[in-house]
Short mmCIF file of C-alpha atoms and ligand atoms in Angstrom, two decimals:
data_model
loop_
_atom_site.label_atom_id
_atom_site.label_comp_id
_atom_site.label_asym_id
_atom_site.label_seq_id
_atom_site.Cartn_x
_atom_site.Cartn_y
_atom_site.Cartn_z
CA UNK X 275 28.13 -33.28 37.75
CA UNK X 276 29.71 -36.01 36.37
CA UNK X 277 32.45 -38.64 38.34
CA UNK X 278 35.78 -37.41 37.59
CA UNK X 279 35.31 -33.64 38.00
CA UNK X 280 37.67 -32.51 40.01
CA UNK X 281 34.29 -29.30 41.23
CA UNK X 282 36.37 -26.04 40.19
CA UNK X 283 32.62 -24.88 38.81
CA UNK X 284 32.46 -22.67 41.96
CA UNK X 285 36.16 -20.85 41.08
CA UNK X 286 35.25 -20.56 37.15
CA UNK X 287 31.18 -18.60 38.22
CA UNK X 288 33.76 -16.57 40.44
CA UNK X 289 35.79 -15.32 37.66
CA UNK X 290 33.15 -14.91 35.01
CA UNK X 291 31.41 -12.95 37.85
CA UNK X 292 34.83 -10.57 38.15
CA UNK X 293 35.22 -10.45 34.49
CA UNK X 294 31.31 -9.65 34.20
CA UNK X 295 32.43 -6.21 36.59
CA UNK X 296 35.41 -4.80 35.06
CA UNK X 297 32.87 -5.15 31.50
CA UNK X 298 30.03 -3.61 30.00
CA UNK X 299 26.70 -5.34 30.49
CA UNK X 300 25.46 -5.72 27.26
CA UNK X 301 29.45 -7.36 26.24
CA UNK X 302 28.84 -9.39 29.22
CA UNK X 303 25.44 -11.17 27.58
CA UNK X 304 26.76 -10.94 24.66
CA UNK X 305 29.57 -13.65 25.55
CA UNK X 306 29.00 -15.39 28.64
CA UNK X 307 25.44 -15.73 28.45
CA UNK X 308 26.16 -18.54 25.57
CA UNK X 309 28.70 -20.86 27.64
CA UNK X 310 28.86 -23.36 30.19
CA UNK X 311 30.98 -24.88 32.32
CA UNK X 312 31.04 -28.61 31.39
CA UNK X 313 33.57 -30.30 34.17
CA UNK X 314 37.02 -30.20 35.10
CA UNK X 315 40.60 -32.32 35.88
CA UNK X 316 43.55 -31.83 37.17
CA UNK X 317 44.34 -28.12 35.82
CA UNK X 318 42.24 -27.74 33.51
CA UNK X 319 38.46 -26.92 33.10
CA UNK X 320 36.45 -27.67 30.15
CA UNK X 321 33.81 -24.90 29.51
CA UNK X 322 30.92 -25.75 25.58
CA UNK X 323 30.84 -22.40 23.34
CA UNK X 324 28.13 -22.71 20.70
CA UNK X 325 30.67 -22.30 17.49
CA UNK X 326 34.15 -21.50 16.55
CA UNK X 327 33.81 -18.09 15.64
CA UNK X 328 32.20 -18.03 19.29
CA UNK X 329 35.50 -19.71 20.37
CA UNK X 330 38.10 -18.00 18.87
CA UNK X 331 36.52 -14.32 19.90
CA UNK X 332 36.36 -15.99 23.86
CA UNK X 333 39.99 -17.31 23.26
CA UNK X 334 41.22 -13.15 21.82
CA UNK X 335 39.27 -11.69 24.51
CA UNK X 336 38.74 -13.46 27.62
CA UNK X 337 41.39 -15.85 27.76
CA UNK X 338 44.89 -14.45 29.62
CA UNK X 339 42.37 -12.65 32.30
CA UNK X 340 40.21 -15.38 32.50
CA UNK X 341 43.37 -17.90 33.51
CA UNK X 342 45.02 -14.63 35.56
CA UNK X 343 41.97 -14.41 38.39
CA UNK X 344 41.33 -18.11 37.94
CA UNK X 345 45.15 -18.32 39.46
CA UNK X 346 44.46 -15.74 41.77
CA UNK X 347 41.45 -17.60 43.11
CA UNK X 348 42.56 -21.36 43.70
CA UNK X 349 46.10 -20.80 44.04
CA UNK X 350 46.64 -22.60 40.64
CA UNK X 351 47.46 -22.72 37.52
CA UNK X 352 44.20 -24.27 35.78
CA UNK X 353 44.33 -23.76 32.09
CA UNK X 354 40.50 -23.17 30.32
CA UNK X 355 39.86 -25.46 27.21
CA UNK X 356 36.86 -23.99 25.10
CA UNK X 357 34.64 -27.42 23.13
CA UNK X 358 32.33 -26.08 20.62
CA UNK X 359 28.68 -27.32 21.79
CA UNK X 360 25.01 -26.89 21.71
CA UNK X 361 24.65 -24.72 25.06
CA UNK X 362 22.02 -24.77 27.08
CA UNK X 363 21.34 -20.74 26.45
CA UNK X 364 20.95 -22.24 22.69
CA UNK X 365 18.62 -25.18 23.75
CA UNK X 366 16.06 -23.16 25.24
CA UNK X 367 15.55 -20.31 22.57
CA UNK X 368 15.42 -23.04 19.55
CA UNK X 369 12.27 -24.72 21.31
CA UNK X 370 10.65 -21.70 22.32
CA UNK X 371 11.20 -20.90 18.60
CA UNK X 372 9.71 -24.22 17.94
CA UNK X 373 6.55 -23.23 20.24
CA UNK X 374 6.11 -20.04 18.66
CA UNK X 375 6.26 -22.38 14.97
CA UNK X 376 3.48 -24.94 16.18
CA UNK X 377 1.05 -21.41 17.68
CA UNK X 378 1.53 -19.80 14.83
CA UNK X 379 0.81 -22.90 12.23
CA UNK X 380 -2.16 -24.08 14.46
CA UNK X 381 -3.37 -20.19 14.13
CA UNK X 382 -3.15 -20.06 10.14
CA UNK X 383 -4.53 -23.71 9.71
CA UNK X 384 -7.10 -22.50 7.46
CA UNK X 385 -5.43 -19.38 6.24
CA UNK X 386 -3.39 -19.38 2.86
CA UNK X 387 -0.51 -17.05 1.62
CA UNK X 388 -2.13 -13.81 0.78
CA UNK X 389 -3.17 -14.02 -2.56
CA UNK X 390 0.03 -11.98 -4.81
CA UNK X 391 -1.79 -9.44 -6.54
CA UNK X 392 -4.21 -9.01 -3.39
CA UNK X 393 -3.42 -6.49 -0.71
CA UNK X 394 -5.04 -8.22 2.53
CA UNK X 395 -6.13 -5.17 4.56
CA UNK X 396 -8.53 -5.28 1.97
CA UNK X 397 -11.28 -7.61 2.92
CA UNK X 398 -14.52 -7.31 4.31
CA UNK X 399 -14.18 -6.96 7.63
CA UNK X 400 -12.66 -3.58 7.79
CA UNK X 401 -15.02 -1.70 4.96
CA UNK X 402 -17.84 -0.21 6.91
CA UNK X 403 -21.16 -0.30 5.62
CA UNK X 404 -23.26 2.22 5.39
CA UNK X 405 -26.76 4.07 2.76
CA UNK X 406 -23.87 5.07 0.12
CA UNK X 407 -22.39 1.67 0.31
CA UNK X 408 -24.65 -1.54 1.29
CA UNK X 409 -25.62 -2.72 -1.98
CA UNK X 410 -22.56 -2.71 -3.39
CA UNK X 411 -21.11 -4.25 0.06
CA UNK X 412 -23.72 -7.02 -0.44
CA UNK X 413 -23.67 -7.32 -4.17
CA UNK X 414 -19.72 -8.27 -3.39
CA UNK X 415 -20.57 -10.00 -0.90
CA UNK X 416 -21.99 -12.32 -2.85
CA UNK X 417 -20.47 -13.20 -5.19
CA UNK X 418 -16.99 -13.81 -3.45
CA UNK X 419 -19.46 -16.82 -1.90
CA UNK X 420 -20.58 -17.89 -5.72
CA UNK X 421 -18.55 -16.83 -7.68
CA UNK X 422 -19.27 -16.77 -11.46
CA UNK X 423 -23.20 -17.80 -10.34
CA UNK X 424 -25.18 -14.66 -8.30
CA UNK X 425 -24.11 -11.79 -10.10
CA UNK X 426 -21.73 -12.12 -13.35
CA UNK X 427 -20.49 -9.62 -14.39
CA UNK X 428 -20.86 -7.01 -12.11
CA UNK X 429 -19.23 -3.42 -12.35
CA UNK X 430 -18.99 -1.40 -9.66
CA UNK X 431 -18.49 2.34 -9.75
CA UNK X 432 -18.13 5.55 -7.99
CA UNK X 433 -16.26 8.40 -7.53
CA UNK X 434 -12.76 8.23 -6.23
CA UNK X 435 -11.89 7.38 -2.93
CA UNK X 436 -15.05 5.55 -1.96
CA UNK X 437 -13.48 2.50 -1.91
CA UNK X 438 -13.79 0.75 -6.17
CA UNK X 439 -10.57 -0.85 -5.29
CA UNK X 440 -11.05 -2.09 -1.45
CA UNK X 441 -14.58 -3.75 -2.58
CA UNK X 442 -13.19 -5.34 -5.16
CA UNK X 443 -9.61 -7.22 -3.68
CA UNK X 444 -12.26 -7.91 -0.88
CA UNK X 445 -13.41 -10.05 -3.74
CA UNK X 446 -10.73 -11.86 -4.82
CA UNK X 447 -9.63 -12.50 -1.29
CA UNK X 448 -12.56 -13.60 0.46
CA UNK X 449 -13.31 -15.89 -2.94
CA UNK X 450 -9.42 -16.98 -2.16
CA UNK X 451 -10.02 -17.83 0.86
CA UNK X 452 -13.21 -20.00 0.60
CA UNK X 453 -11.88 -22.05 -2.65
CA UNK X 454 -9.21 -24.24 -2.84
CA UNK X 455 -8.23 -24.02 -6.63
CA UNK X 456 -9.44 -20.88 -8.56
CA UNK X 457 -7.40 -18.88 -9.76
CA UNK X 458 -8.45 -15.24 -9.31
CA UNK X 459 -6.37 -12.71 -11.83
CA UNK X 460 -6.66 -9.32 -10.03
CA UNK X 461 -5.56 -6.05 -12.31
CA UNK X 462 -5.60 -2.36 -13.29
CA UNK X 463 -7.11 -1.51 -16.45
CA UNK X 464 -4.34 0.64 -16.82
CA UNK X 465 -1.65 -2.47 -15.72
CA UNK X 466 -3.63 -4.42 -18.74
CA UNK X 467 -3.55 -2.67 -22.10
CA UNK X 468 0.34 -2.22 -20.68
CA UNK X 469 0.74 -6.16 -20.96
CA UNK X 470 -1.52 -6.04 -23.96
CA UNK X 471 0.69 -3.47 -25.66
CA UNK X 472 3.84 -5.47 -24.56
CA UNK X 473 2.82 -8.56 -25.87
CA UNK X 474 2.29 -7.41 -29.34
CA UNK X 475 6.03 -6.09 -29.25
CA UNK X 476 7.22 -8.84 -27.86
CA UNK X 477 5.29 -11.62 -30.10
CA UNK X 478 4.19 -12.81 -27.30
CA UNK X 479 0.08 -11.97 -27.08
CA UNK X 480 -0.42 -16.47 -26.80
CA UNK X 481 0.48 -16.26 -23.92
CA UNK X 482 -1.71 -13.19 -23.16
CA UNK X 483 -4.24 -14.29 -24.32
CA UNK X 484 -3.86 -18.22 -22.41
CA UNK X 485 -2.94 -16.31 -19.15
CA UNK X 486 -6.64 -13.20 -19.08
CA UNK X 487 -9.05 -16.30 -20.63
CA UNK X 488 -7.73 -19.35 -18.15
CA UNK X 489 -8.25 -17.29 -14.92
CA UNK X 490 -11.07 -18.92 -12.95
CA UNK X 491 -12.11 -14.99 -11.81
CA UNK X 492 -10.93 -11.92 -13.32
CA UNK X 493 -10.79 -8.23 -11.34
CA UNK X 494 -10.40 -5.44 -13.63
CA UNK X 495 -9.83 -2.25 -11.70
CA UNK X 496 -10.81 1.14 -13.18
CA UNK X 497 -11.75 0.49 -16.81
CA UNK X 498 -12.19 3.96 -17.49
CA UNK X 499 -8.53 3.58 -18.16
CA UNK X 500 -9.82 2.25 -21.40
CA UNK X 501 -11.13 4.55 -23.36
CA UNK X 502 -9.17 5.33 -26.92
CA UNK X 503 -7.93 2.37 -26.74
CA UNK X 504 -9.65 0.47 -29.03
CA UNK X 505 -6.74 -2.60 -29.81
CA UNK X 506 -7.11 -3.11 -25.65
CA UNK X 507 -10.61 -2.76 -26.05
CA UNK X 508 -11.50 -5.51 -28.76
CA UNK X 509 -8.65 -8.06 -26.26
CA UNK X 510 -10.68 -7.42 -23.64
CA UNK X 511 -14.32 -7.79 -25.41
CA UNK X 512 -13.19 -11.59 -26.42
CA UNK X 513 -11.34 -12.24 -23.29
CA UNK X 514 -14.60 -11.36 -21.31
CA UNK X 515 -16.61 -12.96 -23.58
CA UNK X 516 -14.48 -16.42 -23.12
CA UNK X 517 -14.97 -15.90 -19.63
CA UNK X 518 -18.81 -15.00 -20.07
CA UNK X 519 -19.16 -18.42 -21.47
CA UNK X 520 -17.15 -20.63 -19.34
CA UNK X 521 -19.33 -19.34 -16.33
CA UNK X 522 -16.04 -16.97 -14.46
CA UNK X 523 -16.90 -14.43 -12.63
CA UNK X 524 -15.63 -11.34 -13.83
CA UNK X 525 -16.01 -7.95 -11.74
CA UNK X 526 -15.09 -4.08 -12.71
CA UNK X 527 -14.83 -0.67 -11.51
CA UNK X 528 -15.12 2.44 -13.34
CA UNK X 529 -15.31 6.19 -11.66
CA UNK X 530 -18.08 6.45 -13.46
CA UNK X 531 -21.56 4.76 -15.06
CA UNK X 532 -20.55 2.70 -17.95
CA UNK X 533 -22.84 4.72 -20.17
CA UNK X 534 -21.04 7.75 -19.82
CA UNK X 535 -17.86 6.44 -20.35
CA UNK X 536 -16.65 8.05 -23.83
CA UNK X 537 -14.93 6.56 -26.96
CA UNK X 538 -15.71 2.59 -25.15
CA UNK X 539 -17.11 0.21 -28.62
CA UNK X 540 -20.28 -0.26 -28.69
CA UNK X 541 -19.90 -3.71 -28.17
CA UNK X 542 -17.98 -4.00 -24.95
CA UNK X 543 -20.35 -1.03 -23.14
CA UNK X 544 -22.95 -3.22 -23.73
CA UNK X 545 -20.84 -6.26 -22.13
CA UNK X 546 -20.29 -4.53 -19.07
CA UNK X 547 -23.99 -3.74 -19.08
CA UNK X 548 -25.38 -6.07 -19.17
CA UNK X 549 -24.89 -7.45 -15.44
CA UNK X 550 -25.04 -6.42 -12.70
CA UNK X 551 -23.79 -2.13 -12.08
CA UNK X 552 -24.07 -0.97 -8.31
CA UNK X 553 -23.13 1.82 -7.56
CA UNK X 554 -20.65 3.49 -4.64
CA UNK X 555 -21.35 7.15 -3.06
CA UNK X 556 -19.73 9.57 -0.98
CA UNK X 557 -20.68 8.36 3.17
CA UNK X 558 -23.12 10.83 4.77
CA UNK X 559 -22.12 11.79 8.25
CA UNK X 560 -22.60 9.29 10.14
CA UNK X 561 -20.71 6.76 8.45
CA UNK X 562 -18.43 9.25 7.71
CA UNK X 563 -17.29 9.22 11.49
CA UNK X 564 -18.30 5.12 11.41
CA UNK X 565 -15.00 5.10 9.42
CA UNK X 566 -12.79 6.71 10.98
CA UNK X 567 -13.55 5.40 14.65
CA UNK X 568 -12.95 1.91 12.76
CA UNK X 569 -9.33 3.55 11.12
CA UNK X 570 -8.33 5.09 14.51
CA UNK X 571 -9.16 1.66 16.04
CA UNK X 572 -6.70 -0.40 13.61
CA UNK X 573 -4.32 2.43 14.13
CA UNK X 574 -3.80 1.81 17.41
CA UNK X 575 -4.65 5.36 19.03
CA UNK X 576 -5.86 8.26 20.86
CA UNK X 577 -7.63 10.82 19.26
CA UNK X 578 -10.70 12.30 20.92
CA UNK X 579 -14.35 12.00 18.95
CA UNK X 580 -14.46 15.63 19.05
CA UNK X 581 -10.90 15.58 16.36
CA UNK X 582 -12.87 12.92 14.51
CA UNK X 583 -16.15 14.84 14.33
CA UNK X 584 -14.11 17.88 13.47
CA UNK X 585 -12.70 16.16 10.25
CA UNK X 586 -16.04 14.33 9.72
CA UNK X 587 -17.53 17.99 9.30
CA UNK X 588 -14.81 19.18 7.00
CA UNK X 589 -14.06 16.07 4.49
CA UNK X 590 -17.08 15.27 3.09
CA UNK X 591 -15.74 13.89 -0.05
CA UNK X 592 -13.89 10.19 -0.12
CA UNK X 593 -12.88 7.83 2.14
CA UNK X 594 -9.80 8.75 1.21
CA UNK X 595 -9.12 11.84 2.55
CA UNK X 596 -10.95 11.38 5.66
CA UNK X 597 -7.46 8.39 5.82
CA UNK X 598 -5.13 11.34 4.56
CA UNK X 599 -5.95 13.88 7.26
CA UNK X 600 -6.21 11.23 10.01
CA UNK X 601 -2.84 9.97 8.87
CA UNK X 602 -1.46 13.46 8.78
CA UNK X 603 -1.95 14.42 12.01
CA UNK X 604 -0.79 11.06 13.30
CA UNK X 605 2.23 11.74 12.08
CA UNK X 606 2.00 15.16 13.87
CA UNK X 607 0.97 13.40 17.03
CA UNK X 608 4.43 11.89 17.32
CA UNK X 609 6.54 14.33 16.04
CA UNK X 610 5.78 16.59 19.02
CA UNK X 611 5.14 13.84 21.03
CA UNK X 612 1.73 15.20 22.08
CA UNK X 613 -1.56 13.93 22.20
CA UNK X 614 -3.43 15.28 19.47
CA UNK X 615 -6.06 17.38 20.72
CA UNK X 616 -9.05 19.89 19.54
CA UNK X 617 -6.79 22.70 19.20
CA UNK X 618 -4.00 21.28 17.59
CA UNK X 619 -6.18 19.38 15.33
CA UNK X 620 -7.65 22.92 14.06
CA UNK X 621 -4.28 24.04 13.78
CA UNK X 622 -2.63 21.10 11.71
CA UNK X 623 -5.30 20.84 9.42
CA UNK X 624 -6.63 23.87 8.48
CA UNK X 625 -4.88 23.96 5.07
CA UNK X 626 -5.44 20.33 4.44
CA UNK X 627 -9.72 21.40 4.71
CA UNK X 628 -9.33 24.45 2.61
CA UNK X 629 -7.50 22.86 0.65
CA UNK X 630 -10.09 20.02 -0.16
CA UNK X 631 -12.56 22.64 -1.37
CA UNK X 632 -12.68 23.10 -4.53
CA UNK X 633 -14.72 20.36 -5.83
CA UNK X 634 -16.21 22.72 -7.99
CA UNK X 635 -13.40 22.95 -10.67
CA UNK X 636 -13.92 21.51 -13.25
CA UNK X 637 -11.07 21.33 -16.46
CA UNK X 638 -13.84 23.46 -18.37
CA UNK X 639 -12.94 26.12 -15.30
CA UNK X 640 -9.48 25.81 -15.53
CA UNK X 641 -9.35 25.95 -19.12
CA UNK X 642 -11.03 29.24 -19.02
CA UNK X 643 -8.84 30.88 -16.98
CA UNK X 644 -5.71 29.03 -18.15
CA UNK X 645 -6.77 30.80 -21.78
CA UNK X 646 -7.91 34.41 -20.50
CA UNK X 647 -4.85 34.40 -18.91
CA UNK X 648 -2.81 33.91 -22.34
CA UNK X 649 -5.15 35.89 -24.17
CA UNK X 650 -6.53 32.74 -26.22
CA UNK X 651 -10.22 31.32 -26.57
CA UNK X 652 -10.43 27.55 -24.72
CA UNK X 653 -11.40 26.32 -27.71
CA UNK X 654 -7.49 27.08 -29.11
CA UNK X 655 -6.05 25.00 -25.59
CA UNK X 656 -8.95 22.05 -26.71
CA UNK X 657 -7.88 22.30 -30.69
CA UNK X 658 -5.31 20.49 -32.89
CA UNK X 659 -2.11 23.36 -33.03
CA UNK X 660 0.85 22.98 -32.17
CA UNK X 661 1.97 26.56 -32.33
CA UNK X 662 4.63 27.38 -29.65
CA UNK X 663 1.94 30.27 -28.31
CA UNK X 664 -1.09 27.47 -28.15
CA UNK X 665 1.39 24.48 -26.48
CA UNK X 666 2.69 26.18 -23.98
CA UNK X 667 -0.44 27.78 -22.19
CA UNK X 668 -1.88 24.37 -22.45
CA UNK X 669 0.68 22.46 -21.31
CA UNK X 670 0.26 24.94 -17.98
CA UNK X 671 -3.49 24.15 -17.93
CA UNK X 672 -2.89 20.29 -18.17
CA UNK X 673 -0.92 20.10 -15.78
CA UNK X 674 -3.35 22.82 -13.61
CA UNK X 675 -5.95 19.81 -14.38
CA UNK X 676 -3.80 17.12 -13.06
CA UNK X 677 -2.64 19.26 -9.64
CA UNK X 678 -5.96 20.41 -8.72
CA UNK X 679 -8.51 17.57 -9.99
CA UNK X 680 -8.38 13.90 -9.59
CA UNK X 681 -8.64 12.93 -13.73
CA UNK X 682 -6.30 11.01 -15.15
CA UNK X 683 -3.91 11.77 -17.88
CA UNK X 684 -5.79 9.57 -20.14
CA UNK X 685 -8.66 11.65 -19.13
CA UNK X 686 -6.97 14.62 -19.75
CA UNK X 687 -5.76 13.86 -23.03
CA UNK X 688 -9.67 13.93 -24.20
CA UNK X 689 -9.99 16.64 -23.20
CA UNK X 690 -7.80 18.62 -24.59
CA UNK X 691 -8.32 17.53 -28.45
CA UNK X 692 -8.79 14.04 -27.82
CA UNK X 693 -4.13 13.99 -27.01
CA UNK X 694 -2.60 11.08 -25.49
CA UNK X 695 -1.87 10.59 -21.84
CA UNK X 696 1.30 10.17 -23.04
CA UNK X 697 0.88 13.91 -24.41
CA UNK X 698 -0.30 14.48 -21.47
CA UNK X 699 2.56 13.16 -18.58
CA UNK X 700 5.05 14.46 -20.64
CA UNK X 701 3.30 18.41 -20.69
CA UNK X 702 3.39 17.84 -16.64
CA UNK X 703 7.08 16.96 -17.03
CA UNK X 704 7.79 19.98 -19.08
CA UNK X 705 6.36 22.79 -16.94
CA UNK X 706 7.62 20.88 -13.96
CA UNK X 707 10.96 21.41 -15.19
CA UNK X 708 10.55 24.69 -16.64
CA UNK X 709 10.10 25.30 -13.27
CA UNK X 710 13.07 24.74 -12.29
CA UNK X 711 15.25 26.67 -14.38
CA UNK X 712 12.20 29.86 -15.08
CA UNK X 713 12.07 31.72 -11.72
CA UNK X 714 9.02 33.06 -13.14
CA UNK X 715 6.92 30.64 -13.91
CA UNK X 716 6.17 28.83 -10.53
CA UNK X 717 4.48 32.29 -9.31
CA UNK X 718 2.42 32.44 -12.37
CA UNK X 719 0.91 28.79 -11.90
CA UNK X 720 -0.15 29.46 -8.31
CA UNK X 721 -1.59 32.73 -9.30
CA UNK X 722 -3.75 30.95 -11.63
CA UNK X 723 -4.41 28.17 -9.44
CA UNK X 724 -5.27 30.90 -6.72
CA UNK X 725 -7.98 32.47 -8.73
CA UNK X 726 -9.02 28.90 -10.07
CA UNK X 727 -10.15 27.80 -6.99
CA UNK X 728 -11.05 31.21 -5.45
CA UNK X 729 -13.60 31.04 -8.55
CA UNK X 730 -17.04 32.06 -8.02
CA UNK X 731 -19.99 31.74 -10.52
P1 ADP H 971 -11.21 3.64 -4.95
O1 ADP H 971 -10.66 3.05 -5.30
O2 ADP H 971 -12.67 4.09 -4.96
O3 ADP H 971 -10.27 5.51 -4.99
P2 ADP H 971 -10.37 2.99 -2.37
O4 ADP H 971 -10.85 1.56 -2.51
O5 ADP H 971 -8.70 3.08 -2.85
O6 ADP H 971 -11.25 3.93 -3.38
O7 ADP H 971 -10.14 3.57 -0.91
C1 ADP H 971 -9.70 4.45 -1.00
C2 ADP H 971 -9.59 4.57 0.58
O8 ADP H 971 -10.61 4.56 1.90
C3 ADP H 971 -9.03 2.64 0.78
O9 ADP H 971 -7.35 3.35 1.90
C4 ADP H 971 -9.93 1.99 1.31
O10 ADP H 971 -9.51 1.26 2.46
C5 ADP H 971 -10.79 3.85 2.17
N1 ADP H 971 -12.01 2.81 2.89
C6 ADP H 971 -13.13 3.57 1.49
N2 ADP H 971 -14.12 2.89 1.87
C7 ADP H 971 -14.35 2.57 3.15
C8 ADP H 971 -15.09 2.00 3.68
N3 ADP H 971 -16.65 1.80 3.65
N4 ADP H 971 -15.04 1.10 4.62
C9 ADP H 971 -13.55 1.32 5.14
N5 ADP H 971 -12.90 1.71 4.20
C10 ADP H 971 -12.56 2.26 3.73
MG1 MG H 972 -9.48 2.20 -7.43
#
């Protein structure tokens, strides 16, 4: 207390306390925790508040009752004056923030800001190794540590949901942390294609070429999207050569071996085949268990081993489906606020397990089933004719393929007489729209889907 203080602090405190009894705790904390008694004169009390807004608010809300309480307590008319200045609560919270910031800085000293095109979760630590993927893992790791030196280019191939994107981005993430000035670009083949087309349209092709030919590491995901795209392939071929000659690292992924990519120019194919080709196989039971346990740990949930085993016994296809089953269970458990038991898991995932059990559904089977239903031949669906009698069944077949299989629109187009992927997208949209207005269509499609799923050769 400074000199000349009339010592009204006790009255002030008691007045605040009494007001606190009349209002909610929240309200009290909101307005009174942030006030500091400063000093008092003969007939006034000076109180610090953090802002003018605050000053106006407390003046309006509490000044009259504060002054009348003070009057009752001291028997004197005491005037309260609010002064805007830093309060102790403010100073305290600021130092706390500073400390937190410092700790943050210290712990992230080595880490850079995340790369804008890469997901941070896709790193090597989170990738579970097994016989099915170990070679691909080691090759990817070596590439990330020695870009442009060890294996250039590299093609990682394997079915959907087996970790291609994860490994590809893990390479980018690790190299990005390890090397300060490495320019890394990650792009899907689809985006690459779209950017290329746009650059032609907008007359910015030079910028496009520059962008991809000036990187130190080029990561292109899902090159099975490229078949049939002649100009894009041409452009990628030249990009490849420029980067290759400059010893810049390139890594590609594809859902099948290069030799099985149809409609790929020979020279691009030979470029893809030039480097290291590694494959990802579906994980075996032990690896599936290890992967799922890791995901459970990352999500920080309690799941009995029996449930993990149940999922791994039933889902054999790929890691993405394992994750989906887990996510579904967790969502359910959170919704009904219960822990996950084996019974719950069995019940909740029953449909999911059967739903996933149509790996032998092929485009061919779908075409045959749909053709038969509409009294056509499968060749009609694959052919060029556009008569209504054929166009509609063809759209139905495309729609079912997209719903039952993992083929991309590009691939579906190829299987239906070399049609463009936009035609496939359009067909699916047409069917969806039509189902809204035509009540008989949905049951028809459900019937077809059931016969396709139930098909036993
Ligand atoms: P793809 O690109 O081959 O279709 P992704 O890389 O997208 O597959 O993988 C699908 C999901 O499965 C991702 O969430 C990924 O993190 C996860 N995943 C795949 N393989 C593994 C693995 N070996 N360990 C941990 N997670 C994996
Ligand atoms: Mg992928």
